[in-house]
XYZ file of C-alpha atoms in Angstrom:
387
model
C 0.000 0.000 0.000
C 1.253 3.291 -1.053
C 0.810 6.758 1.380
C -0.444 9.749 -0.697
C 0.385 12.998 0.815
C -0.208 16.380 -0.180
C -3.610 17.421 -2.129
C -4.986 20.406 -1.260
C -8.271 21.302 -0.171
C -11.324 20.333 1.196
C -14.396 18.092 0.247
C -17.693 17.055 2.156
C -19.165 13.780 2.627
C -22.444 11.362 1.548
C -23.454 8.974 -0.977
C -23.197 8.230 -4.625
C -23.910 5.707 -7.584
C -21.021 5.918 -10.278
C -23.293 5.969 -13.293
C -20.082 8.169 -14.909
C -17.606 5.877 -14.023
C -14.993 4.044 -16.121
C -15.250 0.807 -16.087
C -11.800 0.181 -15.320
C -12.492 1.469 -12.080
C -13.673 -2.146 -11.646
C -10.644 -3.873 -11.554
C -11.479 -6.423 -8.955
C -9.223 -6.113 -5.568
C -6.408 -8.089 -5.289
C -6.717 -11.485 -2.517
C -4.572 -9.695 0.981
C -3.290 -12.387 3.156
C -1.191 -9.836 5.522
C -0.379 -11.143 8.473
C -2.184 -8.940 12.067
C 0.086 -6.785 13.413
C 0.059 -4.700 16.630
C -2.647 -2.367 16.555
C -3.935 0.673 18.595
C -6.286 0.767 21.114
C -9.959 0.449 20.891
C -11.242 4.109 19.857
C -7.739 4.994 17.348
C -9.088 2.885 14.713
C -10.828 3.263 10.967
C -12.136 0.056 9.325
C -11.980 -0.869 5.388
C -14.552 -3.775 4.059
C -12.708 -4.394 0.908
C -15.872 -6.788 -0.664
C -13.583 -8.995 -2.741
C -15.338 -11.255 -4.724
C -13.153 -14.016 -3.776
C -12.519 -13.427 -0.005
C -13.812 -11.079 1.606
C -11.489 -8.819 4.722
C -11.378 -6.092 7.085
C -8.718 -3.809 6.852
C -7.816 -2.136 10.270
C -6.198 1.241 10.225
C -4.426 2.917 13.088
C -5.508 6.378 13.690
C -2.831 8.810 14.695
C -3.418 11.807 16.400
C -2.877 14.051 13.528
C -5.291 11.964 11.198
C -4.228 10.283 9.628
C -3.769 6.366 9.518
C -1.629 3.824 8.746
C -2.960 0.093 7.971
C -2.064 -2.671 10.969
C -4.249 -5.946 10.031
C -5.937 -7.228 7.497
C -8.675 -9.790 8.750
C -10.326 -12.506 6.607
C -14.409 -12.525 7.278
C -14.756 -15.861 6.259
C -17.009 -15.290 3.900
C -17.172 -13.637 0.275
C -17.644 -10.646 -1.044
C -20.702 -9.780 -3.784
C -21.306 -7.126 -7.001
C -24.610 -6.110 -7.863
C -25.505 -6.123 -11.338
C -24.389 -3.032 -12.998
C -22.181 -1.435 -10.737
C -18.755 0.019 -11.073
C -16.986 1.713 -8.223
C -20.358 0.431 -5.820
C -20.268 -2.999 -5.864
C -23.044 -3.154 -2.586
C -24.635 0.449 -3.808
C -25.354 0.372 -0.313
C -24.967 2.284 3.430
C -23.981 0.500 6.563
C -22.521 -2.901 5.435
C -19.545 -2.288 8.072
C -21.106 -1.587 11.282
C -19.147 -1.159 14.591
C -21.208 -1.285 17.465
C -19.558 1.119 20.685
C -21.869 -0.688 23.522
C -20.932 -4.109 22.615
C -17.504 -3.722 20.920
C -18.351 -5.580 18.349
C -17.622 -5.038 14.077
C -20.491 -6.232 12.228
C -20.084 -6.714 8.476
C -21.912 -8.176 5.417
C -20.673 -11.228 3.078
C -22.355 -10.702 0.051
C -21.618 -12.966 -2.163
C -22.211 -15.838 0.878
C -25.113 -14.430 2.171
C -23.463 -14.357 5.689
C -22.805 -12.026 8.433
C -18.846 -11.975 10.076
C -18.907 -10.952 13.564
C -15.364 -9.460 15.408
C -14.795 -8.667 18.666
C -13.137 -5.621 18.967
C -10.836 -5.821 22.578
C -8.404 -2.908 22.252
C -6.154 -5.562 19.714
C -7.100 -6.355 16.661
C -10.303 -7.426 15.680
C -11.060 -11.405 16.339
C -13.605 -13.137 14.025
C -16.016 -14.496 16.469
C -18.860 -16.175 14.038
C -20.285 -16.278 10.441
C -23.817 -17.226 10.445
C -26.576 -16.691 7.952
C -28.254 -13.423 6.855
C -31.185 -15.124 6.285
C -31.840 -14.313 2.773
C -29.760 -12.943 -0.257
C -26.803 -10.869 -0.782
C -26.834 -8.496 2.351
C -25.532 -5.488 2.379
C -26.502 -3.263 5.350
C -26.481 -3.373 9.100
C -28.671 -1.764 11.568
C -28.176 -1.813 15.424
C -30.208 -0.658 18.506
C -29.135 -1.915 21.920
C -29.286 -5.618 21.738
C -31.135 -5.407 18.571
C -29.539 -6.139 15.087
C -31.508 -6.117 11.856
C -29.662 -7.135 8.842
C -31.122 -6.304 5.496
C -30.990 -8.542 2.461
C -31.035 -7.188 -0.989
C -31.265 -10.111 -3.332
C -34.862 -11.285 -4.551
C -37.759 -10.018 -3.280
C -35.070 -8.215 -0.248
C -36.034 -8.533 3.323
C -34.815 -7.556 6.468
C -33.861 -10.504 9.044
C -33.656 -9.709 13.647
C -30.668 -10.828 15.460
C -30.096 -10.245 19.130
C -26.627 -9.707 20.104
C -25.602 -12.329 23.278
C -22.159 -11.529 24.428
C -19.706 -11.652 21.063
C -22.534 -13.721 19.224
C -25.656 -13.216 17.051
C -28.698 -14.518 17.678
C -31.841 -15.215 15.071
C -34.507 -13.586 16.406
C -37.387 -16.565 15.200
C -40.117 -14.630 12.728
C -38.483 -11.433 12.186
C -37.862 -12.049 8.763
C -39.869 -9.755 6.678
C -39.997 -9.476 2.782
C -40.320 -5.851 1.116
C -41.918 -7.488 -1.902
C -39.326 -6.056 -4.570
C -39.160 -9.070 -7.169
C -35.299 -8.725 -7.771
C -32.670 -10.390 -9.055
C -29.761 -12.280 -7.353
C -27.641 -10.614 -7.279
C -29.630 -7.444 -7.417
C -29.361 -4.204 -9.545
C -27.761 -1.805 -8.294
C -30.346 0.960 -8.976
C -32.733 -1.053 -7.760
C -32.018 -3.010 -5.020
C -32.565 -1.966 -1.209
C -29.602 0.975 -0.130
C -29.850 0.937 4.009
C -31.575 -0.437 6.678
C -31.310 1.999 9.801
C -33.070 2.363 13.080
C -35.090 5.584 14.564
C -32.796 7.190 17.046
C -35.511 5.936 20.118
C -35.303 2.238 18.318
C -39.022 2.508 18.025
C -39.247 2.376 14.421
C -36.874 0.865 11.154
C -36.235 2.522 8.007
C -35.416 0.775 5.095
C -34.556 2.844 1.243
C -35.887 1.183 -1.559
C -33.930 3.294 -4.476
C -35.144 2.946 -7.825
C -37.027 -0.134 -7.148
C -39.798 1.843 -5.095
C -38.246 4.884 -4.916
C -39.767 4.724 -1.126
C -38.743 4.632 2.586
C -40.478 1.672 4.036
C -40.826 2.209 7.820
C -41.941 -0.804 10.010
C -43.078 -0.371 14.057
C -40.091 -2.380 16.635
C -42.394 -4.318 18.631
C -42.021 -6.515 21.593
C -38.996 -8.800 21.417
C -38.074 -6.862 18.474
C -40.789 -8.407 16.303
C -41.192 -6.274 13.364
C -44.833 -4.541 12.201
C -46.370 -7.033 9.501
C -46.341 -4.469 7.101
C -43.957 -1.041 6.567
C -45.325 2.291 6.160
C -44.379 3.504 2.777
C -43.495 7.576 1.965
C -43.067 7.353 -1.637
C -40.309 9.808 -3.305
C -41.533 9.899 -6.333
C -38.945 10.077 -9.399
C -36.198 9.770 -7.176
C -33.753 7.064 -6.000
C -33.614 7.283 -2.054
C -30.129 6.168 -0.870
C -28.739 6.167 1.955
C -29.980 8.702 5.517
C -28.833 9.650 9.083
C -30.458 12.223 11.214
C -30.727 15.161 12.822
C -30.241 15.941 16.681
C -33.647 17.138 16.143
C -35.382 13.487 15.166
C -35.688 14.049 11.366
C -34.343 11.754 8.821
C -31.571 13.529 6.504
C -31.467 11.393 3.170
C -29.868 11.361 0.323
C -31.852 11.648 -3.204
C -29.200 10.324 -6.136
C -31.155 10.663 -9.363
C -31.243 14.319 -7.843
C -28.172 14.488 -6.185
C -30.288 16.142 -3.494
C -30.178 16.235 0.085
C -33.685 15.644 2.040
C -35.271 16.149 5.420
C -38.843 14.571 6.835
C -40.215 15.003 9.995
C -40.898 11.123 11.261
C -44.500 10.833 12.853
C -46.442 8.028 14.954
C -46.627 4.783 13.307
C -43.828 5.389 10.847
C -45.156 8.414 8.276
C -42.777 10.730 7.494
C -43.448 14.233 6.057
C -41.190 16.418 3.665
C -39.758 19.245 4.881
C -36.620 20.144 2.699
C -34.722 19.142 -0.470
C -31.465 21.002 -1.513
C -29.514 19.766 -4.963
C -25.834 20.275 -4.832
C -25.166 20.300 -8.329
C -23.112 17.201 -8.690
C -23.619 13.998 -9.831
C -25.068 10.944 -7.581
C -25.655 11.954 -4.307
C -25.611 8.442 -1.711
C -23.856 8.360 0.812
C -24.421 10.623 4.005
C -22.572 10.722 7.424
C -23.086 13.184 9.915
C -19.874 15.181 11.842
C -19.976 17.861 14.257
C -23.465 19.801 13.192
C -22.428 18.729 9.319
C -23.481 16.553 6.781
C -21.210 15.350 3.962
C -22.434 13.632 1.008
C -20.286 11.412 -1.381
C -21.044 12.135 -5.381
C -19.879 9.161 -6.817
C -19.936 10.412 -10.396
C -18.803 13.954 -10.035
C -16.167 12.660 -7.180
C -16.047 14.804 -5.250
C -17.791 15.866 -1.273
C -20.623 18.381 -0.573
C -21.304 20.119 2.538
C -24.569 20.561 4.032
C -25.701 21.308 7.563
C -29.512 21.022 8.632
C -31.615 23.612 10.956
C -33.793 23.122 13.980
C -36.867 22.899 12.032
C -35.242 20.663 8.813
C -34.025 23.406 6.492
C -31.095 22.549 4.334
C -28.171 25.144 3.442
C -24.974 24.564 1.772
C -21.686 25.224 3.118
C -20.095 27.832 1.550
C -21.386 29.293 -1.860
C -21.853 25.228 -3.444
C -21.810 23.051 -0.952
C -18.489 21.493 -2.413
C -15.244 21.322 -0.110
C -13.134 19.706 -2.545
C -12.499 16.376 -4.882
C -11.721 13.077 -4.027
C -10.148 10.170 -5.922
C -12.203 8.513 -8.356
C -15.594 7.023 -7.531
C -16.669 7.911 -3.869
C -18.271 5.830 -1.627
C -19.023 4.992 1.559
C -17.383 7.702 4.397
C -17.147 7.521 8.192
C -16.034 10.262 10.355
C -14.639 9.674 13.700
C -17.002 9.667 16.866
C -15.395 13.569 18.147
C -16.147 15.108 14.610
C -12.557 15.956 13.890
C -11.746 13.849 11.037
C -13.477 12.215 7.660
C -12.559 9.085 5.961
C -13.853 8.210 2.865
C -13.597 5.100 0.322
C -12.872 6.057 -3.194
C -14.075 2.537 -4.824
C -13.179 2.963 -8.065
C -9.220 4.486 -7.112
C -9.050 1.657 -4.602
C -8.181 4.382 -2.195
C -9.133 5.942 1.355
C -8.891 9.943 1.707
C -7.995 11.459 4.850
C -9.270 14.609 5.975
C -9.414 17.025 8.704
C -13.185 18.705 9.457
C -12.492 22.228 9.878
C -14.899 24.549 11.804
C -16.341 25.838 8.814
C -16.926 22.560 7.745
C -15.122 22.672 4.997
C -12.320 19.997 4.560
C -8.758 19.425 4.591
C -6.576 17.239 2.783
C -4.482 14.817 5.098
C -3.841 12.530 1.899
C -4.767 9.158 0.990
C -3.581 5.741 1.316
C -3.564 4.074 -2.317
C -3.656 0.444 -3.090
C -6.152 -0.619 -1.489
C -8.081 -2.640 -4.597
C -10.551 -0.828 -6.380
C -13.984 -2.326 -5.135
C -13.751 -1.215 -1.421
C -17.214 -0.627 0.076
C -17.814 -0.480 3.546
C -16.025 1.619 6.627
C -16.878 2.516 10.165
C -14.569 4.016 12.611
C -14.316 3.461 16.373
């Protein structure tokens, strides 16, 4: 792996499908066998899902305390990775299929192309795989978790989301959780139209799933006792759009991401799962998907225009821009998934179709600073979560 130093600038956050992409961005990653090394403690580290087709592995990054990172393990899942049909630089086209979980200590992450979940422990080492077990349907590719409860979502076929409770370092199948969204994919799916994130409400009351281009919806189903889900979701239809990927707000609304826009929208969530529009805010670019919020901002990932936007959100859901258009700066080719670290100082983000992860500094403005990037990688990367 090669350390890039040096580019200048800044560049925001979120979510993206590389319709503009080259193709040979999809050079499939290279098999890594490294060997663990010493790593930092628990809290100094950034996590790469590199989704290779033939073995999928965690990458573990130390994170030093100017920002940047340096790789220290490289952890077989045990399972494989998977491509939807179509993509380029996003072979999941997906948020949240690397999930750590802070309560537990535990790194959660999808197998594709096995339709497994890998389970770590995460004990101030290295990661240590502690179980593969089923999804319990087809090609997974997010990861939800509230508490003790886990909800995986499967995007192959008809997709469906499947309950797990979490019982020390293990999974457990919660028994009738399992409910279809009725999509009538493919396996593997396409990635326009397959299912982008599964998420839960910030009270765990309620869970969101994006339906992209297949629905262009947000089906919302009611948590109920034992973590049984609601028969049926709620469904808010975005009509003519492709709903992505979301996060939300300190004040309870859901901040998505619209990528046949490239838009940015806000909805008020009400009882029994409706949600109500209350802003949308292009940025200009091309494929808006992935969203991660940092510090009162939210930074979007445009996949085909690589490069970051910059939003933040007010009290009552109103979008602005940062700066004059939103964008902070460019990334390497074909942005992905991003994380930023739990104190809101630093952003990470997966450039799938470079086979690279940029490094950057959040400043106040909320604009962002170059700390470089680590090249290498394999092109393909998709999935990161930081600790």
């Amino acid at each position: 792996m090669m350390k890039k130093t040096g580019r200048a600038a800044a560049v925001l956050g979120g979510a993206a499908i590389a319709l503009a992409l080259s193709p040979a961005g999809a050079a499939l990653a290279q098999a890594r066998t490294d060997v663990p090394s010493q790593a930092q403690p628990a809290g100094q580290e950034v996590f790469v899902q590199t989704d290779n087709l033939s073995g999928n592995q965690i990458l573990v990054f130390d994170r030093h305390p100017d920002g940047r990172v340096s790789e220290s393990a490289v952890l077989p899942t045990g399972g494989l990775g998977g491509q939807a049909q179509g993509s380029v630089a996003d072979r999941l086209a997906s948020q949240g299929s690397l999930v750590y979980d802070p309560v537990h200590r535990l790194l959660l992450a999808v197998n594709a192309g096995s339709g497994t979940i890998s389970v770590f422990s995460v004990d101030g080492n290295y990661p240590r795989l502690r179980q593969v077990l089923s999804s319990g349907g087809y090609f997974p590719n997010s990861i939800a978790v509230s508490g003790d409860l886990v909800y995986v979502l499967d995007a192959g076929g008809d997709g469906a989301v499947s309950g797990f409770r979490t019982a020390g370092d293990h999974l457990v199948p919660i028994a009738g959780s399992t409910r279809s969204l009725g999509l009538g994919g493919t396996n593997p799916p396409n990635f326009l139209k397959a299912p982008g994130q599964v998420g839960f409400s910030p009270d765990g009351s309620e869970l969101i799933v994006t339906t992209k281009a297949s629905t262009s919806s947000f089906d919302v189903f009611t948590v109920g006792t034992g973590g049984i889900l609601s028969s049926e979701p709620v469904v808010t239809p975005d009509p003519g759009n492709v709903p992505f990927a979301f996060t939300f707000a300190p004040g309870g609304q859901l901040v998505a991401t619209d990528a046949a826009a490239s838009a940015l929208h806000t909805y008020s969530t009400g009882n029994g799962g409706a949600l109500t529009s209350l802003s949308s805010l292009g940025d200009g670019q091309k494929a808006a998907c992935w969203v991660t919020a940092a510090d009162g901002y939210y930074f979007v990932a445009n996949a085909g225009s690589s490069n970051i936007s910059g939003y933040t959100v007010s009290s009552d859901g109103g979008l602005s821009l940062v700066g004059t258009t939103g964008v902070v700066g460019s990334t390497d080719a074909g942005d992905v998934d991003l994380a930023a670290t739990p104190d809101g100082a630093n952003l990470y983000v997966e450039a799938g179709a470079a086979g690279a992860l940029d490094e950057y500094h959040i400043n106040p403005d909320g604009t962002l600073a170059s700390l470089g990037s680590v090249d290498g990688i394999g092109a393909g990367i998709e999935g990161i979560a930081t600790d």
